[in-house]
XYZ file of C-alpha atoms in Angstrom:
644
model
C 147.114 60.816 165.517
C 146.664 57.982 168.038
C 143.344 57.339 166.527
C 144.617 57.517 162.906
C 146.684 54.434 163.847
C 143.950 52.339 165.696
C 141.828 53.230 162.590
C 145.101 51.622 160.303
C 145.647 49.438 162.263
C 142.551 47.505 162.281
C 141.844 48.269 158.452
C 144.888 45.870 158.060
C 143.440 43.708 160.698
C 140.162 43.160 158.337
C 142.250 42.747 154.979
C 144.289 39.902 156.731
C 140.971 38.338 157.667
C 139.766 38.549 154.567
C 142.689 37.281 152.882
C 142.492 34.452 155.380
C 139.190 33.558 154.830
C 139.807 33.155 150.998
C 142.982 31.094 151.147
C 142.692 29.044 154.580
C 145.989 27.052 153.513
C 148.354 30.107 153.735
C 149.266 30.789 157.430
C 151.311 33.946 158.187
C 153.028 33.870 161.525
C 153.968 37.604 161.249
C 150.213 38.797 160.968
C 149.404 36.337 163.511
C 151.464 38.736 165.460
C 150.724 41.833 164.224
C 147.336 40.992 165.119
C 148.338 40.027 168.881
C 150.849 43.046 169.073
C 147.613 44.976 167.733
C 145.391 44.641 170.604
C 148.211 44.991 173.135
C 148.795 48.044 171.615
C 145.042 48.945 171.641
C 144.936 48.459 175.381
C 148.824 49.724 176.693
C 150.240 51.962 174.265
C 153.588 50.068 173.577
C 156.353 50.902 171.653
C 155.608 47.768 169.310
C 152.715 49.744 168.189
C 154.656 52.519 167.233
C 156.952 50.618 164.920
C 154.341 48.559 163.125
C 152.378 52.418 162.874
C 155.207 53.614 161.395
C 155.653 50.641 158.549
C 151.955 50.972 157.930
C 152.643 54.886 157.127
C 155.696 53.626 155.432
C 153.756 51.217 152.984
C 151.187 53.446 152.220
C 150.739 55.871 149.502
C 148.966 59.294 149.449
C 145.396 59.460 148.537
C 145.675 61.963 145.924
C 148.975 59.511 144.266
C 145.815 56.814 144.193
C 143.897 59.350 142.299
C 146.047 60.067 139.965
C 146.625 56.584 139.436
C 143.196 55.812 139.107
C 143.265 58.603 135.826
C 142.120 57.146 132.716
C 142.608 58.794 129.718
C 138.885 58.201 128.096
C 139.202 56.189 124.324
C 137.259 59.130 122.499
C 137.261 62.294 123.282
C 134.411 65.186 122.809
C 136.315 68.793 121.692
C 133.096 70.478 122.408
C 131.584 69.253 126.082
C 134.894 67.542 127.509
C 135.834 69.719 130.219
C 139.349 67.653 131.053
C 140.095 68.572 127.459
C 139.427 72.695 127.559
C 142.255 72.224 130.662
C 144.599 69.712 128.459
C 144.296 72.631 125.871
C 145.100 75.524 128.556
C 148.076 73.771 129.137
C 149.278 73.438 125.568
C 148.615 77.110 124.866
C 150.891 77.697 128.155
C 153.807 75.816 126.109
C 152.875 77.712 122.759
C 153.040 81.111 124.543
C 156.302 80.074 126.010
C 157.770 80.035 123.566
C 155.967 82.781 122.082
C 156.978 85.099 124.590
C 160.578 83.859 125.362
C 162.407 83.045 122.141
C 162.853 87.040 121.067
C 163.945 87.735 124.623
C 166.394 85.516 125.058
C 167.627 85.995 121.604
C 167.873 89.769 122.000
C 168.443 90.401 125.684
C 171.559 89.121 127.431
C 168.720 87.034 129.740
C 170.375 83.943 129.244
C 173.558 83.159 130.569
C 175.486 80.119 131.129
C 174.751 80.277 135.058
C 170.578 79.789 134.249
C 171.644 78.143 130.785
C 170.025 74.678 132.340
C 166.783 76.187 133.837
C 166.041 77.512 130.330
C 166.701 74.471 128.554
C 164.547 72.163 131.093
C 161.630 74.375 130.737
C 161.837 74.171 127.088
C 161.987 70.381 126.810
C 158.794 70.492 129.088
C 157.138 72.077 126.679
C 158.327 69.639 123.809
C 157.150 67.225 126.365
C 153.322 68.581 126.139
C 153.670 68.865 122.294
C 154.535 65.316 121.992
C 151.741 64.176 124.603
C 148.772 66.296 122.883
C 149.984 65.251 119.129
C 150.567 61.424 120.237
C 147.955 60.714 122.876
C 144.847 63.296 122.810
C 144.471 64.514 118.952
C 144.070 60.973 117.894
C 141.420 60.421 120.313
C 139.249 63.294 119.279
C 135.889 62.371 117.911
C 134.598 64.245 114.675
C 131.408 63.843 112.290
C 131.187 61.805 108.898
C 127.646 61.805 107.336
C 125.754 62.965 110.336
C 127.055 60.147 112.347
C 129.622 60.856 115.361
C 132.350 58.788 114.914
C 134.036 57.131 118.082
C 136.299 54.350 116.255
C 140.044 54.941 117.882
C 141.630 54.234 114.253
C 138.789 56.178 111.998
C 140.013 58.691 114.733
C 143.414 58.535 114.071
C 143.277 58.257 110.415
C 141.008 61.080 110.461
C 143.549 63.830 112.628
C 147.054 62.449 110.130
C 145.058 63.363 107.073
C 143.982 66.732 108.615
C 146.659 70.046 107.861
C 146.804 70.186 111.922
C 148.485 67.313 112.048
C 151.629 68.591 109.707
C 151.838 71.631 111.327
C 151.705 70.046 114.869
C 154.829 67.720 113.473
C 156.588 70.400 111.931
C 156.513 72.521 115.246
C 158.579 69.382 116.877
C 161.344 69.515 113.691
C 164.837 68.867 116.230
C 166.826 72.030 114.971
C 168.078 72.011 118.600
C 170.514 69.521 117.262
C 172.535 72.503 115.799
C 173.069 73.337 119.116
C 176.688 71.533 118.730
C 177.550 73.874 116.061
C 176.180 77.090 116.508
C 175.586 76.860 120.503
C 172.550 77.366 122.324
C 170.513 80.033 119.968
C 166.556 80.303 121.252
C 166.042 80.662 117.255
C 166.687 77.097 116.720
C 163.344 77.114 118.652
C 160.855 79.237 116.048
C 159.382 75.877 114.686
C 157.540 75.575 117.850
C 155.292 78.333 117.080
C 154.112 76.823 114.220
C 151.058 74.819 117.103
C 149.087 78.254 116.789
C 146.384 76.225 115.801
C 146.382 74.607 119.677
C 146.125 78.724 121.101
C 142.864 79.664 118.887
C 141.420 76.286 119.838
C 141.654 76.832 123.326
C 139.868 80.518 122.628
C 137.164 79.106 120.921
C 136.433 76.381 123.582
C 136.981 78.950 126.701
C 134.501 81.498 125.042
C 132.351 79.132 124.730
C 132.508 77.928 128.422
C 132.917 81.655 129.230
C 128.843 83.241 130.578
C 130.488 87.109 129.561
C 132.791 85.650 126.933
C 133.412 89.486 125.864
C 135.918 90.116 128.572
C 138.301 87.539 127.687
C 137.889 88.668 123.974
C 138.947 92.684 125.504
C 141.888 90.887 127.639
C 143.122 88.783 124.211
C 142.838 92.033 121.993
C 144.698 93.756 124.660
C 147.522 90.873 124.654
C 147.851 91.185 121.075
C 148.746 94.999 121.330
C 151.133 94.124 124.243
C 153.241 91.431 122.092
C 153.024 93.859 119.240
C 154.941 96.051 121.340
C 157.094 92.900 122.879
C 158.244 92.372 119.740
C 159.844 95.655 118.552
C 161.176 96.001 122.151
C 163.236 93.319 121.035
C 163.860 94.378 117.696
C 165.033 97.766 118.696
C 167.371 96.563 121.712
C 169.145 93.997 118.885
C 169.865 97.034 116.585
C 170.775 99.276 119.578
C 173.243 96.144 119.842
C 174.070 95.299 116.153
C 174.904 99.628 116.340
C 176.358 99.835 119.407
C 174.972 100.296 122.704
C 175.374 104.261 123.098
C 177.337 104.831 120.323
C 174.394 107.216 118.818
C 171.772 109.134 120.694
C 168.743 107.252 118.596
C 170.149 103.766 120.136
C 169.897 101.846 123.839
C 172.704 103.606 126.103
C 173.083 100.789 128.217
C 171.100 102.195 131.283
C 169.025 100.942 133.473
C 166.776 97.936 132.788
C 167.469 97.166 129.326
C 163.773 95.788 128.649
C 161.685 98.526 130.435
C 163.860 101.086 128.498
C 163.452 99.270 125.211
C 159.720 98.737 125.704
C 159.307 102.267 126.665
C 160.914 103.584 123.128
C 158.657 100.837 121.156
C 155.458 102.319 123.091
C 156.078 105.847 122.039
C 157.105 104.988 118.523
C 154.622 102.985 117.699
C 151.684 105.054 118.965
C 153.724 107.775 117.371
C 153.356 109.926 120.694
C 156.570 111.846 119.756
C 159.410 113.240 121.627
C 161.915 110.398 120.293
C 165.312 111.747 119.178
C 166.122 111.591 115.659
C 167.491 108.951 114.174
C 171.366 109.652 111.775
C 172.301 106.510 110.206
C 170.763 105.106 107.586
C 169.845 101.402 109.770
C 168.175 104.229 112.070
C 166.243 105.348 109.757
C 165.214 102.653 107.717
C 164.044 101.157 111.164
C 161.756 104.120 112.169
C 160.234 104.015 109.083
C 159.411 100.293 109.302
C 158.291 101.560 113.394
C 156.044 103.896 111.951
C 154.338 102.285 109.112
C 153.661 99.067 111.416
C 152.821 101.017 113.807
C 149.962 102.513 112.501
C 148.646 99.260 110.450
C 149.105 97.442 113.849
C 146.758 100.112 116.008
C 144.421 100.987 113.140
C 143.931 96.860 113.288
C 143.895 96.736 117.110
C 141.657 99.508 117.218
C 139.121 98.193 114.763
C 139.138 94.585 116.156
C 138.494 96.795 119.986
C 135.658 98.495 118.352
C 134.027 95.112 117.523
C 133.812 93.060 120.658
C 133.311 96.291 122.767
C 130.349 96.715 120.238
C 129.454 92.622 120.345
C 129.318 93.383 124.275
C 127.020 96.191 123.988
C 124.912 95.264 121.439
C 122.130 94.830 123.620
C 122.199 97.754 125.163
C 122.575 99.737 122.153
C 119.275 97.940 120.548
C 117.739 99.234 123.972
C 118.740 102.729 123.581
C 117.870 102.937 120.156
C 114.635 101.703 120.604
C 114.181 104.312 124.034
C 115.005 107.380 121.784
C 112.672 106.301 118.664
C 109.988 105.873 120.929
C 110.468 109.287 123.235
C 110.958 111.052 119.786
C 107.706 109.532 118.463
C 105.788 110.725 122.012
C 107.153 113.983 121.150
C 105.869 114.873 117.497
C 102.674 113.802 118.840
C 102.846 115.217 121.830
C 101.858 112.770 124.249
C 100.918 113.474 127.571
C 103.634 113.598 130.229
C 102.538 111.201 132.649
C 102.207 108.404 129.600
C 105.687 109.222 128.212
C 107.084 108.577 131.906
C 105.329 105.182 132.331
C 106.675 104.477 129.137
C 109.990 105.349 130.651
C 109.540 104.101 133.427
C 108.588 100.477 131.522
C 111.610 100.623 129.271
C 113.633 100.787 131.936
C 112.444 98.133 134.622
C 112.381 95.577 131.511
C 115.785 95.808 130.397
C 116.588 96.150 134.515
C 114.816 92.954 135.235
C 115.417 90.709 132.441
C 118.589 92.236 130.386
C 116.040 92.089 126.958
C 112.949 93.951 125.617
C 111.521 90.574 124.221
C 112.618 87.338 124.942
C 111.420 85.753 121.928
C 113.328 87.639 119.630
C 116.261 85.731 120.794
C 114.428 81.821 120.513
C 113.152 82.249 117.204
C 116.219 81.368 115.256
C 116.736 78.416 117.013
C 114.570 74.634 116.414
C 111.725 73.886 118.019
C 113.367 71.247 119.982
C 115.897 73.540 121.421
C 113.513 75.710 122.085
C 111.089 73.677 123.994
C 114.509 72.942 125.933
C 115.204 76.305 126.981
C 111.326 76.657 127.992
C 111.243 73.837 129.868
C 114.000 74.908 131.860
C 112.916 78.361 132.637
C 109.023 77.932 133.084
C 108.166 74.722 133.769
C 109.362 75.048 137.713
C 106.358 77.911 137.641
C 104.107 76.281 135.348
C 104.052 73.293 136.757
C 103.066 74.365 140.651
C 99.544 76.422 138.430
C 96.434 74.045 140.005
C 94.733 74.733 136.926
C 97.088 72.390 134.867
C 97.556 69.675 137.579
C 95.854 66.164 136.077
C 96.845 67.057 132.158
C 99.009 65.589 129.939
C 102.649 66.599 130.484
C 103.477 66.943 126.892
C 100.459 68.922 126.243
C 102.073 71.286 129.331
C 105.750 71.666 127.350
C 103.504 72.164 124.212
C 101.796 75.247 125.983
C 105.514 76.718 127.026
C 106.262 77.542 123.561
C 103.221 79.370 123.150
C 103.858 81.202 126.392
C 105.458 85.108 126.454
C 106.270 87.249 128.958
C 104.582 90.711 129.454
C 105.768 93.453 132.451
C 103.108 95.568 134.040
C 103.849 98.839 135.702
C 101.913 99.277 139.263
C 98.153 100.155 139.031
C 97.742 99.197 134.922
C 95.035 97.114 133.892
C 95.834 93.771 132.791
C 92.217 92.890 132.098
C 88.757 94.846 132.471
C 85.352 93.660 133.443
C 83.056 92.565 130.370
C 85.630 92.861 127.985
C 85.893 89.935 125.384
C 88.399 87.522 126.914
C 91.022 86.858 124.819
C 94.343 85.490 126.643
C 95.284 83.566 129.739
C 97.277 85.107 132.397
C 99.750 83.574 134.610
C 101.732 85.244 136.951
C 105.461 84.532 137.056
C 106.493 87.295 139.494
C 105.160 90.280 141.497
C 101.264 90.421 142.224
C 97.817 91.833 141.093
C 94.694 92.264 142.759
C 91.150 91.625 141.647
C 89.289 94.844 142.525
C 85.639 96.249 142.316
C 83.087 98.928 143.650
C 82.370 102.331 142.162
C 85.913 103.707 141.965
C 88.152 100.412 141.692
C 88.875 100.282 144.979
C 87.816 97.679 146.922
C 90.135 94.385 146.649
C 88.292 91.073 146.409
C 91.439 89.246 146.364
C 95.446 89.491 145.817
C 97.160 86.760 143.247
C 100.756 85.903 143.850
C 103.276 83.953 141.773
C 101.883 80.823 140.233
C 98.231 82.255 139.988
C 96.056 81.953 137.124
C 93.239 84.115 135.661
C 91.446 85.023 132.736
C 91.179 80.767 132.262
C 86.776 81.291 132.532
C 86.198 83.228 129.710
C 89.399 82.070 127.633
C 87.954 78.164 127.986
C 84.494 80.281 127.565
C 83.230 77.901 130.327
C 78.625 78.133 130.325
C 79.045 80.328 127.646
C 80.993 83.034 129.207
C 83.289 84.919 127.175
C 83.634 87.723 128.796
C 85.711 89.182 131.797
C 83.870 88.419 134.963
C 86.389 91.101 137.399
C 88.821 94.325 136.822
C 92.510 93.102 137.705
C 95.042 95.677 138.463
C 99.176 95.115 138.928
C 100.278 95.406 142.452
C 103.747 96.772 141.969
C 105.620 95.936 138.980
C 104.330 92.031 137.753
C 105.966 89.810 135.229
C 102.745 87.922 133.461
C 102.824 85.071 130.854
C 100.153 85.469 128.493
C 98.700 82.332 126.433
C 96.837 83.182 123.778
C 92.828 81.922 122.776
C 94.046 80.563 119.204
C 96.831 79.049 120.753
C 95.078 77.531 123.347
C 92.730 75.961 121.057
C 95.446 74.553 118.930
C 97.239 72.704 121.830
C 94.028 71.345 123.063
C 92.812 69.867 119.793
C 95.247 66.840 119.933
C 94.393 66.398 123.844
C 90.972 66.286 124.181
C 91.056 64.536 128.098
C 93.271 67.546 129.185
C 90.819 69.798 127.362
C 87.938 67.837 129.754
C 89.764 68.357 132.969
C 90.625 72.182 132.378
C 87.089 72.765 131.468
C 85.884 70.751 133.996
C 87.771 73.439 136.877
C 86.910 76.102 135.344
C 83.071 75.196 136.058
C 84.036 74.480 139.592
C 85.953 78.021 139.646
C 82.942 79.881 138.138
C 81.012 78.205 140.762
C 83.129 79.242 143.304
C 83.258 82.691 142.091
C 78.745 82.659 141.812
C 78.777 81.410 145.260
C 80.949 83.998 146.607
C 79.059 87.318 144.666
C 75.773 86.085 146.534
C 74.545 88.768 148.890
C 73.067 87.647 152.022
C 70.542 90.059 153.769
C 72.633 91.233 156.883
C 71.676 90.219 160.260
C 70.045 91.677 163.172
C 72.902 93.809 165.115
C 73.085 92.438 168.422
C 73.040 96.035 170.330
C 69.222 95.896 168.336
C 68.047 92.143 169.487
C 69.347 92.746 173.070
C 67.102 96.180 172.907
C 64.241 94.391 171.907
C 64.673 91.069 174.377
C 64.689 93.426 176.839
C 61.687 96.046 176.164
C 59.673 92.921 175.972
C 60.522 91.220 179.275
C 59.978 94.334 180.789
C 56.580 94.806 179.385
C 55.239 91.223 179.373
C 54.504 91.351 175.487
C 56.855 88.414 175.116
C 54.242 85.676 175.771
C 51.084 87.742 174.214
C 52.878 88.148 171.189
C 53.778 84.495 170.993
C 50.254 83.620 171.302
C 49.309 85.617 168.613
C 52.052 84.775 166.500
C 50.966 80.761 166.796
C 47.393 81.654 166.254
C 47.806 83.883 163.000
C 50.283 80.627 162.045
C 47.508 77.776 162.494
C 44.961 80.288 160.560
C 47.085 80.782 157.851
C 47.116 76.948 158.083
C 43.644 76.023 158.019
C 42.966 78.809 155.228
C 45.765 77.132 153.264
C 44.369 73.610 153.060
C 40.994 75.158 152.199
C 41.779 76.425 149.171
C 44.149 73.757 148.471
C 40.536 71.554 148.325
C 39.000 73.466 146.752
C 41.330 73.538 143.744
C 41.011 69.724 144.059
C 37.605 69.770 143.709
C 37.154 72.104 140.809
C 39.915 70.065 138.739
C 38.326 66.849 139.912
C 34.715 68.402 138.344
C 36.445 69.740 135.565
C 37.984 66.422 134.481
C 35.289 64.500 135.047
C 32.979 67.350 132.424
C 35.357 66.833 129.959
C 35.538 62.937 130.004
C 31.572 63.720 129.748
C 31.987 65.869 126.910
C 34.128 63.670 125.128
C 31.913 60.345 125.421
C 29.920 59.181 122.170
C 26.234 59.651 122.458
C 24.321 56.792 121.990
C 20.729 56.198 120.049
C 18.712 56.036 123.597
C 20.416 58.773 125.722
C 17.937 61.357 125.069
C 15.121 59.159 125.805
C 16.032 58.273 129.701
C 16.687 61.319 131.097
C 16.028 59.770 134.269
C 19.052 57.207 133.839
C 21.032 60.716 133.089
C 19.737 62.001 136.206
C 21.353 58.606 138.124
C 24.378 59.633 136.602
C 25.056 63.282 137.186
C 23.599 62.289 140.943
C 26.305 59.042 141.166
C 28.733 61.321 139.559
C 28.164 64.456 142.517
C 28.135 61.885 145.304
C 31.424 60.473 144.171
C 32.671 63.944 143.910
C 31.688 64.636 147.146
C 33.511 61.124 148.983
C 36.723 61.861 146.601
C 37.055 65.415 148.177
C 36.541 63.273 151.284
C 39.451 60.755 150.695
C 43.259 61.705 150.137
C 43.971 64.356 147.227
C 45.297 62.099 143.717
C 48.680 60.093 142.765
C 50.113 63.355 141.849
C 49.640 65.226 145.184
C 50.252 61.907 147.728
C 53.776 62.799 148.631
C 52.227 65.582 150.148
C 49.655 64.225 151.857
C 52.227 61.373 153.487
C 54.335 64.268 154.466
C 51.375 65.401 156.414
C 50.733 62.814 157.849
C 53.904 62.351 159.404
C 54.209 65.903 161.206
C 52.708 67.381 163.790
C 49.928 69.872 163.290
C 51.646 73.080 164.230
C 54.330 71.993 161.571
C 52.150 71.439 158.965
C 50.300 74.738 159.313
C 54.010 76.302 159.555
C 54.867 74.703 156.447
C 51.766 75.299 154.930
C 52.626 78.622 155.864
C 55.441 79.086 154.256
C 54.300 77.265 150.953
């Protein structure tokens, strides 16, 4: 508490300063002390701290009075998303229901008395107080539609809820018959008017069911209230003619015993649920009234029991669809009779579905709303998964929400198939929950790899990346998994009006094939180590390690020098060859045949510059190799010559 003060006390500190800073002129003496009386309180504890604490609590209000007072009623109001209106509503229906309620007790039980006469009468002007408040200050402000257009305008507004037949009910409900009260004296029926804001009560249920996630229950709980005023009512009726007869005077009426209402309601139960065991009524009143009992009774119940049969079947509609649909297909497994193990996964399937997602097919329930609304509800739901696949990472966002209406959800039982190995690939796979496995081998049992949530296959041959259209792997579901599937055509469609995103998804799928190629490449499996330290140490022990060295080097350079042999050789037979056919080719001229010695010169010029080519380098085409000779050593060029 101490600190509470110091904290006050210095908050008014800073507004004086403040206040002082903006008007210089104005001098206070009195917060000039306060302020000195402030720090001697800060640093002894006087009793002049106390006091000025204690005007400072005095002066200020609570923080939930500033709230309040900081409550603005807003100029237009929305029926439909306005959550302060739903409670403004609730509060009216609490007034309607009042009244509702009370007026037959009060007029037929001896409830109200001139000692609680005033209690009565406050809470009932409470209630006129709400009527007046909702018919003067919130239905005006209520926004409605004209032409398409939402209309906000506070007197269109008005004019709008006075022309409406709301608005002369809601003024006839606040007619003053109470000022018969003079006259007659204070009769609750002076008060019937006010039920005439009914229209206020079925508001309220149509904005709280639509608030309402299981809306259902309060639909059971208002049927159930219905019955229960039903029954209210003739309590009443049949404890006033008990009265108007005489309180005991028959055995059909009230005796007088007991608590009058619990008696009376008892009687109405039984009569009008007709359970029996009443006693017979003798006067005529008596039995004009069990008649009327009876008849209402059953119209009432047949009503009540119909209007029960339709939310409780509204509420289980779902699950009745999911029944139905359970039996037809066990009774079609049956006339065909359909292995056992099949008609359990089927089961089995059925079951987990409606478990896990409360519906057999989620689209069933989308496709009688826009496309807008729609992509709303998909964005929500998938996006968060879609959104984290690597695949679609770098492509056009609306191209993304385009593919999430194209999207639907498929459950896999453990160990099914979702795809096979070189069948045509036809969807796109992406994993919303559970796992699958990529297996292989003879039998399907070796597991290459495990996908979780957010994973993506089937993209290769679906994008039908280097021609592949085909599956490249067997997947298998790893405990129950929860897959959307995209189709091919649908794909396609998407991707026609983005052609960049259609470039980077086809652009990782090649990467992901080539990951996948690089991965199935067998390598030849190495020398165990037991087997190389065997052999490391036979040959130290035997000396064979150097000889065989030796010999290894010398087969090497042999191999070498038998290499570039007939690597010459080839370049001598082309070089002969080409130079025959540029022979072959040349025109003969009038005095070739008649110096054969000049043809001599030439076949002997042509030899001996055979002979100095094979001498010099090999041609243009072969010099990289020759400069890459010449720049190892010998041993590494008969190696590589070796190897070539």
């Amino acid at each position: 508490e101490r600190l509470q003060e110091l904290v006050r006390m210095f908050k008014e500190r800073t507004e004086k300063a403040k206040e002082k800073l903006i008007d210089p002129d104005s001098s206070d003496e009195e917060s000039i002390k306060g302020l000195k009386t402030g720090g001697e309180g800060a640093g002894a504890g006087s009793g002049a701290e106390e006091d000025m604490s204690g005007c400072c609590c005095k002066v200020k209000t609570p923080g939930w009075v500033r709230a309040c007072m900081h409550l603005r009623i807003p100029a237009s109001i929305d029926p439909f998303t306005n959550l302060m209106y739903v409670l403004w509503m609730f509060l009216v229906s609490l007034a309607w229901n009042w009244n509702v309620w009370f007026i037959p007790v009060r007029w037929a039980f001896p409830y109200q008395t001139p000692d609680n006469l005033y209690y009565w009468l406050l809470i009932d002007y409470l209630c006129d107080l709400i009527y007046i408040l909702d018919i003067s200050v919130f239905q005006p402000r209520l926004q409605f539609v004209q032409g398409g257009d939402i209309v906000c305008d506070k007197k269109l507004m008005r004019n709008n809820y006075m022309k409406t037949n709301r608005f002369k009910f809601d003024v006839a409900s606040l007619v003053p018959l109470e000022l018969f009260y003079f006259k007659t004296g204070i009769n609750p029926l002076l008060r019937l008017p006010r039920l005439l804001k009914i229209n206020s009560f079925f508001e309220f249920n149509e904005r709280l069911e639509a608030i309402l996630t299981k809306a259902y229950i309060y639909r059971v709980i208002r049927t159930t209230s219905y019955l229960l005023y039903c029954l209210h009512c003739n309590a009443c009726l049949y404890h006033w003619t008990s009265a108007y007869i005489g309180l005991g005077s028959t055995q059909w009426v009230y005796n007088g015993e007991g608590n009058s209402y619990i008696r009376c309601y008892y009687f109405a139960v039984k009569t009008l649920i007709t359970i029996g065991g009443l006693p017979h009524p003798t006067t005529l009143s008596e039995i004009i009234f069990q008649l009327i009992n009876y008849f209402v009774g059953v119209f009432a119940f047949s009503i009540m029991i119909g209007q029960m049969r339709d939310v409780v079947g509204a509420a289980t509609a779902g699950q009745t669809y999911y029944r139905t649909c359970m039996d037809n297909t066990i009774r079609y497994m049956t006339s065909y009779r359909i292995p056992r193990d099949v008609q359990y996964r089927v089961k089995t399937w059925y079951n987990y579905t409606w478990q896990s997602q409360g519906m057999l097919d989620e689209q069933e329930l989308l496709t009688q709303l826009p496309d807008k609304m729609r992509l709303d509800i998909a964005v929500d739901v998938n996006y968060s998964i879609v959104s984290k696949v690597p695949l679609f990472q770098g492509c056009d966002r609306q191209m993304i929400f385009d593919m999430l209406k194209s999207l639907h959800s498929v459950v896999y039982l453990p160990g099914d198939y979702v795809c096979k190995k070189d069948e045509v690939g036809r969807e796109m796979y992406i994993i919303k929950a559970g796992e699958v496995q990529v297996v292989g081998g003879p039998d399907d049992r070796t597991v290459f790899a495990t996908l979780r949530a957010g994973s993506v296959f089937g993209e290769i041959s679906l994008l039908a990346v280097g021609g592949v259209n085909r599956r490249t792997a067997n997947v298998i579901a790893h405990g129950f998994a929860n897959l959307f599937i995209l189709d091919k055509k649908d794909l396609n469609e998407i991707l026609v009006h983005y052609p960049e995103s259609m470039k980077v998804l086809r652009k990782k799928a090649r990467l992901d094939t080539l990951k996948h190629e690089k991965r199935t490449i067998t390598h030849s499996p190495e020398t165990p180590k037991l087997l190389r330290a065997a052999l490391e140490m036979t040959e130290r022990s035997t000396g064979l390690r150097g000889v065989l060295a030796k010999v290894k080097e010398r087969t090497n350079k042999l191999l070498g020098l038998l290499q570039m042999i007939a690597f010459r050789k080839q370049l001598i037979s082309s070089f002969f060859f080409q130079t025959s056919v540029s022979l072959s080719g040349r025109p003969s001229s009038p005095g070739a045949s008649s110096n054969p010695d000049k043809e001599m010169d030439t076949l002997s010029s042509a030899s001996s510059t055979s002979h100095r080519n094979s001498e010099r380098p090999p041609p243009a085409r072969f010099h990289r190799v020759t400069i890459e000779k010449e720049d190892v050593s010998e041993s590494e060029w008969d190696e590589g010559e070796t190897r070539r």
